[in-house]
XYZ file of C-alpha atoms in Angstrom:
326
model
C 82.361 111.294 126.328
C 82.366 107.718 125.044
C 78.809 108.046 123.725
C 79.705 111.295 121.954
C 82.721 109.670 120.304
C 80.623 106.715 119.155
C 78.059 109.172 117.804
C 80.822 111.050 115.959
C 82.140 107.806 114.433
C 78.645 106.804 113.295
C 77.959 110.244 111.842
C 81.244 110.283 109.948
C 80.610 106.806 108.538
C 77.107 107.779 107.423
C 78.346 110.930 105.670
C 81.167 109.088 103.895
C 78.914 106.161 102.922
C 76.356 108.556 101.417
C 79.061 110.009 99.181
C 80.482 106.618 98.169
C 77.035 105.160 97.390
C 76.204 108.235 95.327
C 79.454 107.958 93.369
C 78.841 104.319 92.443
C 75.102 104.303 91.730
C 72.560 105.481 89.201
C 71.584 109.088 88.576
C 68.806 108.874 91.183
C 71.157 107.464 93.811
C 73.727 110.133 92.888
C 71.355 112.680 94.418
C 72.387 111.240 97.807
C 75.645 113.158 97.394
C 73.664 116.347 97.954
C 72.807 115.095 101.473
C 76.418 114.342 102.409
C 76.644 117.342 104.804
C 73.321 116.496 106.509
C 74.607 114.055 109.193
C 77.336 116.532 110.166
C 74.802 119.376 110.343
C 72.470 117.345 112.566
C 75.292 116.545 114.981
C 76.771 120.055 114.889
C 73.529 122.001 115.333
C 72.492 119.718 118.201
C 75.170 121.415 120.293
C 77.923 118.857 119.698
C 79.715 121.013 117.129
C 83.206 119.813 118.142
C 82.204 116.194 117.606
C 80.821 117.154 114.190
C 84.365 118.157 113.270
C 85.676 114.832 114.589
C 83.029 112.983 112.566
C 83.978 114.899 109.427
C 87.681 114.186 109.918
C 86.956 110.464 110.320
C 84.819 110.515 107.171
C 87.643 112.231 105.256
C 90.106 109.554 106.430
C 87.699 106.831 105.315
C 87.350 108.434 101.888
C 91.143 108.793 101.688
C 91.505 105.032 102.196
C 88.437 103.792 100.301
C 88.321 106.285 97.417
C 91.160 108.641 96.433
C 93.135 111.352 98.236
C 91.562 113.974 95.941
C 88.032 112.945 96.964
C 89.043 113.163 100.627
C 90.555 116.627 100.170
C 87.512 117.930 98.265
C 85.176 116.452 100.894
C 87.160 118.032 103.715
C 87.249 121.542 102.235
C 83.743 121.586 100.728
C 81.861 119.726 103.467
C 83.711 119.172 106.742
C 85.412 122.527 107.237
C 82.482 124.790 106.208
C 79.915 122.762 108.194
C 82.101 122.648 111.309
C 82.820 126.383 111.222
C 79.157 127.202 110.563
C 77.922 125.020 113.438
C 80.619 126.391 115.741
C 79.620 129.985 114.952
C 75.922 129.164 115.380
C 76.552 127.471 118.732
C 78.640 130.372 120.049
C 76.067 132.925 118.918
C 73.236 130.961 120.496
C 75.209 130.837 123.744
C 75.639 134.616 123.713
C 71.932 135.043 122.910
C 70.933 132.821 125.837
C 73.053 134.946 128.168
C 70.875 137.897 127.188
C 67.691 136.012 127.969
C 66.569 134.816 124.519
C 65.907 131.171 123.770
C 67.095 129.474 120.582
C 67.019 132.779 118.728
C 69.671 135.090 117.327
C 69.948 138.795 116.694
C 69.654 140.096 113.148
C 73.400 140.800 113.041
C 74.189 137.212 114.102
C 71.939 135.701 111.435
C 73.505 138.054 108.894
C 76.972 136.891 109.939
C 76.005 133.234 109.463
C 74.447 134.073 106.102
C 77.595 135.883 104.962
C 79.808 133.065 106.248
C 78.245 130.693 103.718
C 79.725 132.747 100.862
C 83.282 132.674 102.215
C 84.143 129.148 101.017
C 83.257 129.645 97.308
C 84.840 133.116 97.374
C 88.111 131.706 98.744
C 88.131 128.819 96.258
C 87.477 131.267 93.415
C 90.403 133.396 94.575
C 92.678 130.343 94.829
C 91.709 129.296 91.291
C 92.606 132.674 89.797
C 95.811 132.989 91.840
C 96.884 129.538 90.623
C 96.416 130.463 86.952
C 98.075 133.813 87.578
C 101.382 131.953 87.852
C 100.756 129.728 84.827
C 102.540 130.983 81.730
C 100.713 129.053 79.005
C 97.131 129.096 80.277
C 94.670 131.266 82.173
C 91.255 130.840 83.752
C 89.373 132.340 80.816
C 91.021 129.949 78.355
C 90.212 126.964 80.579
C 86.566 128.007 80.927
C 86.316 128.615 77.184
C 87.665 125.134 76.370
C 85.341 123.518 78.901
C 82.306 125.417 77.608
C 83.193 124.527 74.007
C 83.451 120.844 74.946
C 80.052 120.938 76.687
C 78.401 122.671 73.740
C 79.877 120.184 71.231
C 78.540 117.306 73.332
C 75.124 118.999 73.480
C 75.051 119.584 69.717
C 76.056 115.964 69.037
C 73.234 114.781 71.318
C 70.756 116.886 69.332
C 72.074 115.502 66.045
C 71.799 111.896 67.302
C 68.133 112.538 68.137
C 67.593 114.018 64.650
C 66.808 117.426 66.104
C 67.509 120.205 63.618
C 69.661 122.992 65.003
C 67.726 126.052 63.879
C 69.191 129.584 63.979
C 67.224 130.225 67.194
C 68.715 127.126 68.839
C 72.153 128.171 67.585
C 71.741 131.563 69.250
C 70.686 129.895 72.504
C 73.772 127.674 72.387
C 75.982 130.745 71.967
C 74.268 132.459 74.914
C 74.721 129.370 77.105
C 78.371 129.103 76.113
C 79.048 132.769 76.912
C 77.278 132.370 80.258
C 79.459 129.385 81.135
C 82.630 131.203 80.110
C 81.788 134.313 82.124
C 80.098 132.897 85.224
C 80.714 129.130 85.534
C 82.692 129.404 88.827
C 79.981 131.618 90.322
C 77.194 129.268 89.185
C 78.974 126.337 90.836
C 79.494 128.408 93.987
C 75.829 129.455 94.116
C 74.756 125.835 93.653
C 77.030 124.793 96.539
C 75.708 127.581 98.803
C 72.116 126.602 98.007
C 72.773 122.957 98.919
C 74.606 124.051 102.066
C 71.657 126.149 103.205
C 69.103 123.445 102.330
C 71.028 120.850 104.362
C 71.230 123.230 107.333
C 67.476 123.814 107.216
C 66.703 120.086 106.879
C 68.969 119.375 109.867
C 67.168 121.990 111.936
C 63.789 120.505 110.987
C 64.958 116.986 111.926
C 66.233 118.185 115.314
C 62.986 120.039 116.025
C 60.844 117.082 114.980
C 62.619 114.097 116.487
C 64.752 115.359 119.393
C 64.503 117.537 122.471
C 67.166 119.837 121.029
C 66.211 123.408 120.139
C 68.574 124.523 117.357
C 68.957 128.095 116.187
C 66.034 129.837 114.521
C 67.590 130.851 111.199
C 65.071 133.229 109.625
C 65.575 135.179 106.403
C 63.572 138.025 107.916
C 66.280 138.456 110.584
C 69.216 138.940 108.228
C 71.316 142.047 108.766
C 74.446 141.638 106.662
C 77.874 142.824 107.839
C 79.270 145.857 106.017
C 82.090 143.915 104.349
C 79.576 141.966 102.240
C 78.117 145.132 100.729
C 81.540 146.755 100.277
C 82.932 143.649 98.549
C 79.886 143.370 96.286
C 79.980 147.022 95.205
C 83.767 146.997 94.708
C 83.816 143.786 92.676
C 80.794 144.928 90.652
C 82.510 148.197 89.727
C 85.736 146.382 88.830
C 83.796 143.924 86.653
C 82.173 146.847 84.827
C 85.401 148.698 83.995
C 88.020 145.950 83.687
C 88.554 143.174 81.148
C 90.631 140.027 81.127
C 91.356 137.879 84.153
C 90.674 140.583 86.744
C 87.353 141.457 85.131
C 86.356 137.779 85.019
C 87.374 137.293 88.651
C 85.434 140.384 89.736
C 82.314 139.256 87.853
C 82.286 135.863 89.543
C 83.132 137.267 92.971
C 80.270 139.766 92.714
C 77.861 136.964 91.759
C 78.951 134.831 94.727
C 78.751 137.680 97.245
C 75.330 138.600 95.830
C 73.902 135.346 97.243
C 73.604 136.502 100.888
C 72.297 139.873 99.642
C 69.602 138.016 97.694
C 68.685 136.118 100.877
C 68.362 139.442 102.683
C 66.068 140.670 99.907
C 63.979 137.523 100.318
C 63.783 138.334 104.015
C 62.103 141.642 103.147
C 59.506 139.757 101.068
C 58.923 137.296 103.920
C 58.271 140.139 106.360
C 56.129 142.127 103.931
C 53.828 139.137 103.367
C 53.614 138.171 107.058
C 50.149 139.600 107.706
C 48.637 139.467 104.235
C 46.838 136.145 104.680
C 48.339 134.957 101.386
C 51.925 134.482 102.552
C 52.417 130.919 101.270
C 50.898 131.698 97.877
C 52.968 134.861 97.426
C 56.210 133.198 98.540
C 55.586 130.189 96.280
C 55.104 132.564 93.355
C 58.241 134.543 94.253
C 60.450 131.436 94.515
C 59.046 130.071 91.245
C 59.783 133.333 89.427
C 63.336 133.357 90.825
C 63.938 129.916 89.315
C 62.850 130.979 85.826
C 63.940 134.621 85.679
C 67.304 136.155 86.467
C 65.658 139.578 86.560
C 63.688 138.525 89.642
C 66.952 137.521 91.326
C 68.525 140.865 90.390
C 65.493 142.679 91.819
C 65.837 140.815 95.119
C 69.545 141.668 95.242
C 68.616 145.320 94.715
C 66.043 145.091 97.534
C 68.676 143.502 99.781
C 71.081 146.349 99.000
C 68.465 149.008 99.747
C 67.514 147.217 102.973
C 71.114 147.376 104.166
C 71.135 151.170 103.931
C 67.594 152.171 104.942
C 66.629 149.147 107.122
C 63.377 148.151 105.405
C 62.930 145.055 107.594
C 63.326 147.066 110.802
C 60.708 149.563 109.610
C 58.247 146.777 108.763
C 58.732 145.213 112.209
C 58.306 148.610 113.883
C 55.060 149.320 112.023
C 53.735 145.837 112.802
C 54.448 146.360 116.505
C 52.534 149.660 116.518
C 49.489 148.252 114.711
């Protein structure tokens, strides 16, 4: 017990120190902020998920005293709470899997639940943001996003002018497109960025535990994702509302659909992973797929479509069945 508490204190200090160093350093050092959840993930996925929560709470208290209350609150709700709940769910699911005779592995439904759980935090924060502005008489979310986007674009244009870069009509059109994208989807883009970092930290933690400890954390595989029905229902409903409604509700629905699309995209990637399993060119194909996703939104939309189709006709299950027969 004493050793676990000392480990929790050390983990919390490391997580908080990473954030404080990142906030006070250069741009390169600022990247350390992206690894803030990593110590908590390593402790939580090692089986000590309750002590990960203790470590996170201690880190939040340290940030409250050393930084500002706002930093502590943001850290608690964006790092501590999601990581603790994720590790707790993963530990419970692994325990149920072990009772059925499997080792360090989860069913497709369990992996899908964990995948969907990642999207809950940004979806809730998005909802809270819109509910807050719903009760504001003089301002709404769309106006705030428009002002913010305008400020960013003015700063960008001034930077181009300072470097003596002529703003051609083509560049002007690109600036307008970027501004409209920020106005319409900025909350979703931030949420997707957060979910990506969350998932990367979880995978790094699992790799560290496999490499340097005797712990066998969960095997989180994209090819095992089977999403719960509420994810698909929420995505379809919000997508339809975004298509037919304008104003605040339309903006909220657009961003909610984009956030909920993230686990569906991961499920679509799982289909690609399985389909390339026995090709002999898996790494090359996957590298190409991930590269295309980074540079083309159409590739991401295609993967979301594949994830949707997989939910209804079980493409991954059919691929596994055919592989077992061959």
